[in-house]
Tab-separated table of C-alpha atoms and ligand atoms in Angstrom:
chain	number	residue	atom	x	y	z
A	16	UNK	CA	182.382	113.000	69.433
A	17	UNK	CA	180.006	110.086	69.641
A	18	UNK	CA	179.797	108.444	73.047
A	19	UNK	CA	178.168	105.339	74.273
A	20	UNK	CA	175.532	106.296	76.931
A	21	UNK	CA	176.695	105.881	80.547
A	22	UNK	CA	173.650	103.895	81.266
A	23	UNK	CA	171.833	101.901	78.527
A	24	UNK	CA	168.625	103.519	77.598
A	25	UNK	CA	165.239	101.778	78.314
A	26	UNK	CA	161.691	102.437	77.733
A	27	UNK	CA	159.721	104.189	80.591
A	28	UNK	CA	157.860	100.905	81.297
A	29	UNK	CA	161.061	99.027	81.624
A	30	UNK	CA	162.718	101.615	83.992
A	31	UNK	CA	159.563	101.645	86.174
A	32	UNK	CA	159.471	97.967	86.472
A	33	UNK	CA	163.160	97.618	87.351
A	34	UNK	CA	162.723	100.558	89.760
A	35	UNK	CA	159.905	98.860	91.553
A	36	UNK	CA	161.801	95.459	91.804
A	37	UNK	CA	165.086	96.843	93.176
A	38	UNK	CA	164.870	100.309	94.607
A	39	UNK	CA	163.419	101.305	97.953
A	40	UNK	CA	162.940	105.098	97.590
A	41	UNK	CA	163.390	107.583	100.582
A	42	UNK	CA	160.268	108.897	102.306
A	43	UNK	CA	158.145	106.703	100.197
A	44	UNK	CA	155.149	104.306	100.589
A	45	UNK	CA	156.921	101.484	98.624
A	46	UNK	CA	153.854	99.495	97.845
A	47	UNK	CA	151.778	102.458	96.597
A	48	UNK	CA	154.749	103.772	94.444
A	49	UNK	CA	155.243	100.237	92.784
A	50	UNK	CA	151.512	100.139	91.944
A	51	UNK	CA	151.578	103.756	90.410
A	52	UNK	CA	155.008	103.698	88.893
A	53	UNK	CA	157.624	106.360	89.365
A	54	UNK	CA	158.524	109.244	86.883
A	55	UNK	CA	161.876	108.771	85.366
A	56	UNK	CA	163.879	112.004	85.136
A	57	UNK	CA	166.511	111.582	82.529
A	58	UNK	CA	168.234	114.986	82.262
A	59	UNK	CA	168.029	118.536	82.950
A	60	UNK	CA	169.054	122.009	81.724
A	61	UNK	CA	168.859	125.460	83.349
A	62	UNK	CA	165.511	125.378	85.352
A	63	UNK	CA	163.996	122.485	83.347
A	64	UNK	CA	163.785	118.782	83.944
A	65	UNK	CA	163.158	116.249	81.130
A	66	UNK	CA	161.520	112.829	81.759
A	67	UNK	CA	161.694	109.576	79.854
A	68	UNK	CA	158.472	110.314	77.913
A	69	UNK	CA	160.124	113.471	76.540
A	70	UNK	CA	158.150	115.933	78.614
A	71	UNK	CA	159.730	119.129	79.828
A	72	UNK	CA	159.018	120.187	83.431
A	73	UNK	CA	159.732	123.566	85.126
A	74	UNK	CA	161.550	122.653	88.318
A	75	UNK	CA	160.238	125.272	91.035
A	76	UNK	CA	161.769	123.238	93.728
A	77	UNK	CA	165.491	123.200	92.706
A	78	UNK	CA	165.500	119.342	92.806
A	79	UNK	CA	165.214	119.254	96.721
A	80	UNK	CA	165.811	122.965	97.492
A	81	UNK	CA	169.433	122.497	96.344
A	82	UNK	CA	170.233	123.276	92.640
A	83	UNK	CA	170.880	126.907	93.348
A	84	UNK	CA	172.785	127.645	90.198
A	85	UNK	CA	170.578	125.527	87.880
A	86	UNK	CA	171.189	122.348	86.037
A	87	UNK	CA	173.700	121.645	83.292
A	88	UNK	CA	176.699	123.881	84.609
A	89	UNK	CA	179.656	122.718	82.755
A	90	UNK	CA	182.101	124.405	85.276
A	91	UNK	CA	180.884	122.180	87.917
A	92	UNK	CA	181.196	119.051	85.906
A	93	UNK	CA	184.640	120.093	84.930
A	94	UNK	CA	185.778	120.694	88.428
A	95	UNK	CA	184.662	117.264	89.385
A	96	UNK	CA	186.295	115.664	86.405
A	97	UNK	CA	189.617	117.255	86.945
A	98	UNK	CA	189.648	116.814	90.681
A	99	UNK	CA	188.923	113.122	90.205
A	100	UNK	CA	191.861	112.798	88.013
A	101	UNK	CA	193.964	114.756	90.223
A	102	UNK	CA	193.064	113.287	93.656
A	103	UNK	CA	189.649	111.564	93.714
A	104	UNK	CA	189.753	110.589	97.346
A	105	UNK	CA	191.780	111.206	100.517
A	106	UNK	CA	190.881	111.418	104.013
A	107	UNK	CA	191.851	114.084	106.721
A	108	UNK	CA	191.798	111.912	109.820
A	109	UNK	CA	195.437	111.183	110.348
A	110	UNK	CA	197.270	114.472	110.093
A	111	UNK	CA	196.650	114.780	106.361
A	112	UNK	CA	194.716	117.265	104.279
A	113	UNK	CA	194.317	118.370	100.679
A	114	UNK	CA	193.986	121.580	98.562
A	115	UNK	CA	190.215	121.452	97.869
A	116	UNK	CA	189.249	121.114	101.572
A	117	UNK	CA	191.534	123.821	102.460
A	118	UNK	CA	190.588	126.156	99.751
A	119	UNK	CA	186.805	125.690	100.429
A	120	UNK	CA	187.417	126.231	104.138
A	121	UNK	CA	188.942	129.601	103.482
A	122	UNK	CA	186.231	130.567	100.983
A	123	UNK	CA	183.644	129.712	103.673
A	124	UNK	CA	185.282	131.664	106.260
A	125	UNK	CA	185.179	134.608	103.768
A	126	UNK	CA	181.569	134.530	102.765
A	127	UNK	CA	179.970	133.638	106.136
A	128	UNK	CA	179.498	136.333	108.944
A	129	UNK	CA	182.665	137.417	110.784
A	130	UNK	CA	182.308	135.084	113.852
A	131	UNK	CA	182.698	132.093	111.618
A	132	UNK	CA	186.363	131.226	110.752
A	133	UNK	CA	186.310	127.470	110.866
A	134	UNK	CA	184.302	124.515	109.298
A	135	UNK	CA	183.830	120.816	110.153
A	136	UNK	CA	182.977	118.909	107.113
A	137	UNK	CA	180.309	116.076	106.826
A	138	UNK	CA	178.752	114.328	103.864
A	139	UNK	CA	175.262	115.784	104.264
A	140	UNK	CA	173.037	118.030	106.131
A	141	UNK	CA	171.906	115.337	108.511
A	142	UNK	CA	175.653	114.339	109.411
A	143	UNK	CA	176.163	118.082	109.872
A	144	UNK	CA	173.388	118.296	112.295
A	145	UNK	CA	174.560	115.204	114.154
A	146	UNK	CA	177.955	116.903	114.363
A	147	UNK	CA	176.150	119.831	115.977
A	148	UNK	CA	174.680	117.693	118.661
A	149	UNK	CA	178.044	116.044	119.353
A	150	UNK	CA	179.829	119.513	119.236
A	151	UNK	CA	177.296	121.317	121.628
A	152	UNK	CA	177.732	118.580	124.314
A	153	UNK	CA	181.405	118.453	123.804
A	154	UNK	CA	181.714	122.406	124.237
A	155	UNK	CA	179.746	122.480	127.337
A	156	UNK	CA	181.639	119.450	128.765
A	157	UNK	CA	185.029	120.931	128.071
A	158	UNK	CA	183.750	124.378	129.551
A	159	UNK	CA	183.014	122.686	132.741
A	160	UNK	CA	179.095	122.585	132.534
A	161	UNK	CA	178.554	118.830	131.518
A	162	UNK	CA	174.934	119.107	132.465
A	163	UNK	CA	174.125	121.387	129.575
A	164	UNK	CA	173.168	118.557	127.320
A	165	UNK	CA	169.722	119.471	126.136
A	166	UNK	CA	169.014	121.031	122.756
A	167	UNK	CA	165.746	122.821	122.120
A	168	UNK	CA	164.317	122.717	118.580
A	169	UNK	CA	160.935	123.352	117.122
A	170	UNK	CA	157.825	121.431	115.853
A	171	UNK	CA	157.806	120.600	112.201
A	172	UNK	CA	161.363	121.419	111.999
A	173	UNK	CA	163.453	119.433	109.525
A	174	UNK	CA	167.064	118.923	110.303
A	175	UNK	CA	167.655	115.536	108.411
A	176	UNK	CA	167.025	111.875	108.719
A	177	UNK	CA	169.726	110.311	110.846
A	178	UNK	CA	168.917	109.454	114.422
A	179	UNK	CA	170.039	112.692	115.914
A	180	UNK	CA	169.098	114.892	113.040
A	181	UNK	CA	165.535	113.440	112.987
A	182	UNK	CA	165.318	113.852	116.661
A	183	UNK	CA	166.255	117.545	116.312
A	184	UNK	CA	163.541	117.682	113.679
A	185	UNK	CA	160.000	118.091	114.867
A	186	UNK	CA	158.301	115.771	112.360
A	187	UNK	CA	155.770	113.610	114.260
A	188	UNK	CA	155.647	110.691	111.690
A	189	UNK	CA	159.427	110.489	111.828
A	190	UNK	CA	159.500	110.215	115.577
A	191	UNK	CA	156.697	107.634	115.528
A	192	UNK	CA	159.123	105.265	113.572
A	193	UNK	CA	162.134	104.203	115.481
A	194	UNK	CA	161.685	105.578	119.024
A	195	UNK	CA	162.617	109.197	118.596
A	196	UNK	CA	163.609	111.737	119.643
A	197	UNK	CA	166.681	110.494	121.385
A	198	UNK	CA	167.151	111.743	124.981
A	199	UNK	CA	167.885	115.368	125.557
A	200	UNK	CA	166.004	116.783	122.611
A	201	UNK	CA	162.818	118.937	123.163
A	202	UNK	CA	160.555	121.012	121.006
A	203	UNK	CA	158.653	124.219	121.154
A	204	UNK	CA	156.050	125.616	118.871
A	205	UNK	CA	156.930	126.664	115.266
A	206	UNK	CA	156.486	130.357	114.583
A	207	UNK	CA	153.574	129.839	112.206
A	208	UNK	CA	151.430	133.056	112.413
A	209	UNK	CA	148.959	131.857	109.613
A	210	UNK	CA	147.891	128.718	111.773
A	211	UNK	CA	148.673	129.720	115.291
A	212	UNK	CA	148.682	133.724	115.275
A	213	UNK	CA	145.000	134.115	116.053
A	214	UNK	CA	144.106	137.703	116.614
A	215	UNK	CA	147.565	138.792	117.213
A	216	UNK	CA	149.519	140.873	114.706
A	217	UNK	CA	152.470	139.046	113.240
A	218	UNK	CA	154.900	141.256	115.211
A	219	UNK	CA	153.069	140.384	118.405
A	220	UNK	CA	152.847	136.738	117.652
A	221	UNK	CA	156.577	136.586	116.802
A	222	UNK	CA	157.589	137.711	120.334
A	223	UNK	CA	155.043	135.416	121.815
A	224	UNK	CA	156.316	132.461	119.919
A	225	UNK	CA	159.919	133.181	120.701
A	226	UNK	CA	159.126	133.527	124.365
A	227	UNK	CA	158.162	129.830	124.426
A	228	UNK	CA	161.879	129.385	124.299
A	229	UNK	CA	162.360	131.229	127.596
A	230	UNK	CA	159.494	129.392	129.176
A	231	UNK	CA	161.042	126.027	128.133
A	232	UNK	CA	164.442	126.994	129.309
A	233	UNK	CA	163.042	127.834	132.783
A	234	UNK	CA	161.060	124.678	132.872
A	235	UNK	CA	164.036	122.454	132.031
A	236	UNK	CA	166.479	124.519	134.355
A	237	UNK	CA	168.828	126.944	132.548
A	238	UNK	CA	171.920	125.093	133.535
A	239	UNK	CA	170.638	122.004	131.691
A	240	UNK	CA	170.197	123.627	128.276
A	241	UNK	CA	173.125	123.676	125.847
A	242	UNK	CA	171.716	125.147	122.598
A	243	UNK	CA	168.674	126.151	120.514
A	244	UNK	CA	168.533	125.180	116.900
A	245	UNK	CA	166.309	126.497	114.135
A	246	UNK	CA	166.062	127.053	110.243
A	247	UNK	CA	165.859	130.894	109.622
A	248	UNK	CA	162.807	129.729	107.471
A	249	UNK	CA	161.565	126.286	108.055
A	250	UNK	CA	161.566	124.684	104.544
A	251	UNK	CA	160.173	121.169	104.663
A	252	UNK	CA	157.809	122.200	107.575
A	253	UNK	CA	155.930	124.293	105.003
A	254	UNK	CA	158.045	127.312	104.324
A	255	UNK	CA	157.303	128.940	107.752
A	256	UNK	CA	158.535	132.518	107.730
A	257	UNK	CA	158.770	133.854	111.260
A	258	UNK	CA	157.612	137.477	111.890
A	259	UNK	CA	160.591	140.028	111.774
A	260	UNK	CA	160.300	140.116	115.594
A	261	UNK	CA	161.012	136.424	116.234
A	262	UNK	CA	164.807	135.910	115.572
A	263	UNK	CA	165.977	138.947	117.523
A	264	UNK	CA	163.896	137.780	120.541
A	265	UNK	CA	165.342	134.351	120.219
A	266	UNK	CA	168.734	135.881	119.987
A	267	UNK	CA	168.126	137.902	123.208
A	268	UNK	CA	166.854	134.912	125.149
A	269	UNK	CA	169.925	132.666	124.114
A	270	UNK	CA	172.257	135.522	125.137
A	271	UNK	CA	170.495	135.987	128.417
A	272	UNK	CA	171.014	132.275	129.390
A	273	UNK	CA	174.400	131.982	127.686
A	274	UNK	CA	172.955	129.202	125.495
A	275	UNK	CA	174.450	128.468	122.147
A	276	UNK	CA	172.329	129.386	119.043
A	277	UNK	CA	172.577	127.169	115.974
A	278	UNK	CA	171.238	128.146	112.567
A	279	UNK	CA	170.231	125.337	110.107
A	280	UNK	CA	171.090	127.184	106.983
A	281	UNK	CA	170.736	124.025	104.663
A	282	UNK	CA	167.969	125.641	102.669
A	283	UNK	CA	168.375	129.303	103.396
A	284	UNK	CA	172.114	129.524	102.907
A	285	UNK	CA	173.846	130.312	99.485
A	286	UNK	CA	171.572	132.948	98.356
A	287	UNK	CA	168.102	131.662	98.705
A	288	UNK	CA	166.728	134.744	100.582
A	289	UNK	CA	168.820	137.237	98.609
A	290	UNK	CA	171.688	137.179	101.161
A	291	UNK	CA	174.470	134.650	101.332
A	292	UNK	CA	172.787	133.324	104.617
A	293	UNK	CA	169.280	133.481	105.969
A	294	UNK	CA	170.542	135.040	109.401
A	295	UNK	CA	171.559	138.087	107.489
A	296	UNK	CA	167.959	138.530	106.217
A	297	UNK	CA	166.618	138.157	109.696
A	298	UNK	CA	169.551	139.869	111.476
A	299	UNK	CA	170.817	137.424	113.969
A	300	UNK	CA	174.239	136.113	114.857
A	301	UNK	CA	174.386	132.280	115.501
A	302	UNK	CA	177.304	130.514	117.162
A	303	UNK	CA	177.026	127.344	114.872
A	304	UNK	CA	175.460	126.940	111.426
A	305	UNK	CA	174.634	123.919	109.166
A	306	UNK	CA	175.531	123.953	105.514
A	307	UNK	CA	174.515	121.461	102.762
A	308	UNK	CA	172.384	121.569	99.646
A	309	UNK	CA	173.261	124.836	98.081
A	310	UNK	CA	176.814	124.626	99.093
A	311	UNK	CA	177.489	122.527	95.837
A	312	UNK	CA	174.122	123.299	94.236
A	313	UNK	CA	173.395	119.611	94.661
A	314	UNK	CA	176.053	118.580	92.161
A	315	UNK	CA	177.952	116.641	94.907
A	316	UNK	CA	176.857	115.454	98.438
A	317	UNK	CA	178.493	117.818	101.025
A	318	UNK	CA	177.669	119.158	104.361
A	319	UNK	CA	179.477	121.110	107.026
A	320	UNK	CA	179.197	122.954	110.216
A	321	UNK	CA	180.578	126.525	110.644
A	322	UNK	CA	181.926	126.922	114.015
A	323	UNK	CA	182.205	130.380	115.555
A	324	UNK	CA	185.326	131.588	117.330
A	325	UNK	CA	183.397	131.272	120.747
A	326	UNK	CA	182.991	127.512	120.275
A	327	UNK	CA	186.174	126.645	118.232
A	328	UNK	CA	188.486	128.472	120.755
A	329	UNK	CA	187.255	126.277	123.494
A	330	UNK	CA	187.437	123.085	121.601
A	331	UNK	CA	190.735	123.857	120.212
A	332	UNK	CA	192.486	125.133	123.514
A	333	UNK	CA	190.941	122.652	125.946
A	334	UNK	CA	189.236	119.951	123.948
A	335	UNK	CA	191.911	117.406	123.131
A	336	UNK	CA	190.759	115.042	120.410
A	337	UNK	CA	187.340	115.325	119.102
A	338	UNK	CA	186.195	111.749	118.544
A	339	UNK	CA	183.945	112.369	115.592
A	340	UNK	CA	184.099	112.426	111.800
A	341	UNK	CA	183.326	110.688	108.511
A	342	UNK	CA	185.023	108.900	105.831
A	343	UNK	CA	183.872	111.543	103.587
A	344	UNK	CA	184.534	114.657	105.663
A	345	UNK	CA	186.090	117.105	103.199
A	346	UNK	CA	185.716	114.793	100.212
A	347	UNK	CA	187.977	116.369	97.614
A	348	UNK	CA	185.566	116.126	94.725
A	349	UNK	CA	182.645	117.641	96.637
A	350	UNK	CA	184.923	120.550	97.930
A	351	UNK	CA	186.347	121.194	94.510
A	352	UNK	CA	182.739	121.543	93.128
A	353	UNK	CA	181.774	123.570	96.111
A	354	UNK	CA	184.507	126.036	95.463
A	355	UNK	CA	183.606	126.366	91.832
A	356	UNK	CA	179.877	126.717	92.886
A	357	UNK	CA	180.498	129.561	95.214
A	358	UNK	CA	182.611	131.270	92.631
A	359	UNK	CA	179.722	130.996	90.203
A	360	UNK	CA	177.389	132.622	92.833
A	361	UNK	CA	179.864	135.429	93.481
A	362	UNK	CA	181.210	136.070	89.950
A	363	UNK	CA	177.724	136.120	88.297
A	364	UNK	CA	176.265	138.277	91.162
A	365	UNK	CA	173.463	135.786	91.541
A	366	UNK	CA	172.836	136.491	95.151
A	367	UNK	CA	172.561	140.257	94.477
A	368	UNK	CA	170.224	139.541	91.615
A	369	UNK	CA	167.910	137.640	93.926
A	370	UNK	CA	167.884	140.359	96.401
A	371	UNK	CA	167.461	143.385	94.107
A	372	UNK	CA	165.872	142.093	91.005
A	373	UNK	CA	164.447	138.502	90.329
A	374	UNK	CA	163.567	138.087	93.976
A	375	UNK	CA	161.250	141.008	94.146
A	376	UNK	CA	159.791	140.307	90.885
A	377	UNK	CA	159.016	136.521	91.838
A	378	UNK	CA	157.515	137.693	95.129
A	379	UNK	CA	155.323	140.348	93.465
A	380	UNK	CA	153.881	137.743	91.024
A	381	UNK	CA	153.612	135.054	93.626
A	382	UNK	CA	151.523	137.404	95.811
A	383	UNK	CA	148.997	137.596	92.826
A	384	UNK	CA	148.160	133.984	93.396
A	385	UNK	CA	146.474	135.074	96.835
A	386	UNK	CA	143.693	136.423	94.671
A	387	UNK	CA	142.784	132.780	93.721
A	388	UNK	CA	139.647	131.544	95.671
A	389	UNK	CA	141.616	128.497	97.084
A	390	UNK	CA	144.591	130.541	98.450
A	391	UNK	CA	144.449	131.996	101.921
A	392	UNK	CA	147.967	133.420	101.976
A	393	UNK	CA	150.754	133.815	99.485
A	394	UNK	CA	154.135	134.324	101.386
A	395	UNK	CA	157.862	134.304	100.598
A	396	UNK	CA	161.141	135.995	100.644
A	397	UNK	CA	163.646	135.946	97.793
A	398	UNK	CA	163.492	132.689	96.046
A	399	UNK	CA	161.265	130.620	98.477
A	400	UNK	CA	157.539	130.888	99.003
A	401	UNK	CA	154.362	129.121	100.159
A	402	UNK	CA	150.607	129.108	99.400
A	403	UNK	CA	148.021	128.068	101.990
A	404	UNK	CA	145.184	126.354	100.344
A	405	UNK	CA	142.182	126.844	102.647
A	406	UNK	CA	138.465	126.126	102.926
A	407	UNK	CA	137.757	129.705	104.213
A	408	UNK	CA	140.060	132.541	103.376
A	409	UNK	CA	138.401	135.112	105.689
A	410	UNK	CA	138.471	132.788	108.779
A	411	UNK	CA	141.984	131.469	107.952
A	412	UNK	CA	140.276	127.880	108.094
A	413	UNK	CA	142.021	124.855	106.665
A	414	UNK	CA	140.347	121.901	104.910
A	415	UNK	CA	139.127	119.076	107.358
A	416	UNK	CA	141.395	116.379	106.078
A	417	UNK	CA	144.643	118.364	105.939
A	418	UNK	CA	146.923	117.058	103.271
A	419	UNK	CA	144.356	115.820	100.732
A	420	UNK	CA	144.072	119.077	98.807
A	421	UNK	CA	147.800	119.569	98.777
A	422	UNK	CA	148.365	116.243	97.235
A	423	UNK	CA	145.658	116.954	94.512
A	424	UNK	CA	147.374	120.064	93.605
A	425	UNK	CA	150.771	118.576	93.621
A	426	UNK	CA	149.661	116.035	91.146
A	427	UNK	CA	148.083	118.583	88.830
A	428	UNK	CA	151.292	120.511	88.954
A	429	UNK	CA	153.346	117.391	87.939
A	430	UNK	CA	150.980	116.439	85.209
A	431	UNK	CA	151.073	119.919	83.785
A	432	UNK	CA	154.907	120.422	83.685
A	433	UNK	CA	155.564	122.100	87.063
A	434	UNK	CA	157.292	120.797	90.141
A	435	UNK	CA	155.989	122.301	93.419
A	436	UNK	CA	155.848	120.364	96.688
A	437	UNK	CA	152.799	119.971	99.066
A	438	UNK	CA	153.370	120.234	102.661
A	439	UNK	CA	149.960	119.183	104.103
A	440	UNK	CA	147.924	121.781	102.192
A	441	UNK	CA	150.610	124.263	101.831
A	442	UNK	CA	152.160	124.460	98.332
A	443	UNK	CA	155.790	125.344	98.459
A	444	UNK	CA	158.301	126.464	95.916
A	445	UNK	CA	162.144	127.308	95.972
A	446	UNK	CA	163.287	127.623	92.284
A	447	UNK	CA	166.818	127.737	91.076
A	448	UNK	CA	168.268	131.107	91.656
A	449	UNK	CA	169.064	131.637	87.952
A	450	UNK	CA	165.454	131.573	87.001
A	451	UNK	CA	164.661	134.448	84.803
A	452	UNK	CA	161.615	136.803	84.420
A	453	UNK	CA	159.897	134.914	81.503
A	454	UNK	CA	160.254	131.638	83.446
A	455	UNK	CA	158.845	133.193	86.624
A	456	UNK	CA	155.884	134.292	84.426
A	457	UNK	CA	155.598	130.680	83.265
A	458	UNK	CA	155.801	129.404	86.835
A	459	UNK	CA	152.851	131.745	87.968
A	460	UNK	CA	150.713	131.028	84.957
A	461	UNK	CA	151.186	127.149	85.580
A	462	UNK	CA	150.605	127.443	89.317
A	463	UNK	CA	147.312	129.464	88.581
A	464	UNK	CA	146.215	126.745	86.203
A	465	UNK	CA	146.934	123.967	88.614
A	466	UNK	CA	144.926	125.852	91.456
A	467	UNK	CA	142.031	126.125	89.009
A	468	UNK	CA	142.148	122.437	88.310
A	469	UNK	CA	142.491	121.657	91.991
A	470	UNK	CA	139.307	123.766	92.728
A	471	UNK	CA	137.416	122.114	89.993
A	472	UNK	CA	138.240	118.701	91.522
A	473	UNK	CA	136.901	119.942	94.848
A	474	UNK	CA	133.586	120.945	93.391
A	475	UNK	CA	133.063	117.449	91.889
B	10	PLP	C1	167.590	118.858	103.609
B	10	PLP	C2	167.704	119.365	105.001
B	10	PLP	C3	168.616	118.841	105.948
B	10	PLP	C4	169.256	117.424	105.759
B	10	PLP	O1	170.166	117.409	104.784
B	10	PLP	P1	170.599	116.013	103.947
B	10	PLP	O2	171.741	116.430	103.183
B	10	PLP	O3	169.335	115.420	103.316
B	10	PLP	O4	170.888	115.023	105.214
B	10	PLP	C5	168.885	119.403	107.097
B	10	PLP	N1	168.359	120.627	107.388
B	10	PLP	C6	167.482	121.298	106.579
B	10	PLP	C7	166.912	122.566	106.885
B	10	PLP	C8	167.177	120.618	105.267
B	10	PLP	O5	166.394	121.235	104.365
């Protein structure tokens, strides 16, 4: 079967020039990129990307933490194609619904922890977190405590880029542009033992970091606080893995004050930590959880909030109309792809494999990188990990201009056929969950070589 290409091919130079003329990229210095030229990714297969120069790149970031089942899954393409022919779009605003949204809702209730039986759909993780802000405030209002409007989050959290989601997030550069955070959102320290733990053991530090929540609640007045939100492991903030003592203490504090606990599972969900959801790795039970990214393995944009019975019962029984929703809430094509994606994760035992087999192997090999002179710590769980690039390993001392060395290393990776991301001087990875042993070996080998190249640059 010969096919005309969907988009007419061009040379790399031509793509770059058209890109610079018409396309403003997200989270990008437009002028600097136009001067440098962007890399044109043309196709992908399994765990590899291909660019317009014919180079093959090992994608240790799953795109943006999302392509959990890997690239090129025909089942997902077919689900989208067939759903588009059957019913490409319909809304669920006015007493209507459709089979893919219903099917996915039931499947999500089945794979999430038992307190979750209902989903509110959104088009992205950001929209889902905006929904959480609206829903928390609505819940307390209906419950007769309208003053409980404040939501507590953490420094360097990433919850998305819309106004409310960026406010929940703790990214200073985002807050500086556009007058954020919006009122009623405050932040406490992130549980970052490597930077903030000092002489404390990780276990001691985990309790100390969690108790900042208690202090903040007391400072704000317990009756003014509606919820706490956190990613089980902070992703974009640098793969910050809290000590095991942290989440149980957070749970205890939320329960003590009756505050809702929201888990942003956008990265940790759908198998990344070797469980369906990150909360199951850490052993806590939230009232709300944010889903996106891995829910479709990135093949379609889709987000959602899982709503526990505690919250749903109040909103359903006493809430009346909830004045909130999106044109693409429960988009049929996205839902059909999500259903197929979740079936792939289940049927192929991908989550179990990450927990029992490939995850432990990746983590064992990843920790070997801590022997490199540049690496102060190599940490990770399942299929997520980070390397701290430091000036002094023994003293846990960072480089003076934090971020410079990370960028050097990231550029070496990209030039040497490997995608890792740099968060300041922390290199992070989150490969597709289908990565196999030989590819893990390739990842470690390439990472070591790029660390060497980075170290060599620092000597010159
Ligand atoms: C990516 C991300 C979001 C935002 O999702 P979008 O689909 O980009 O809006 C929210 N929370 C976490 C933890 C994320 O990693």
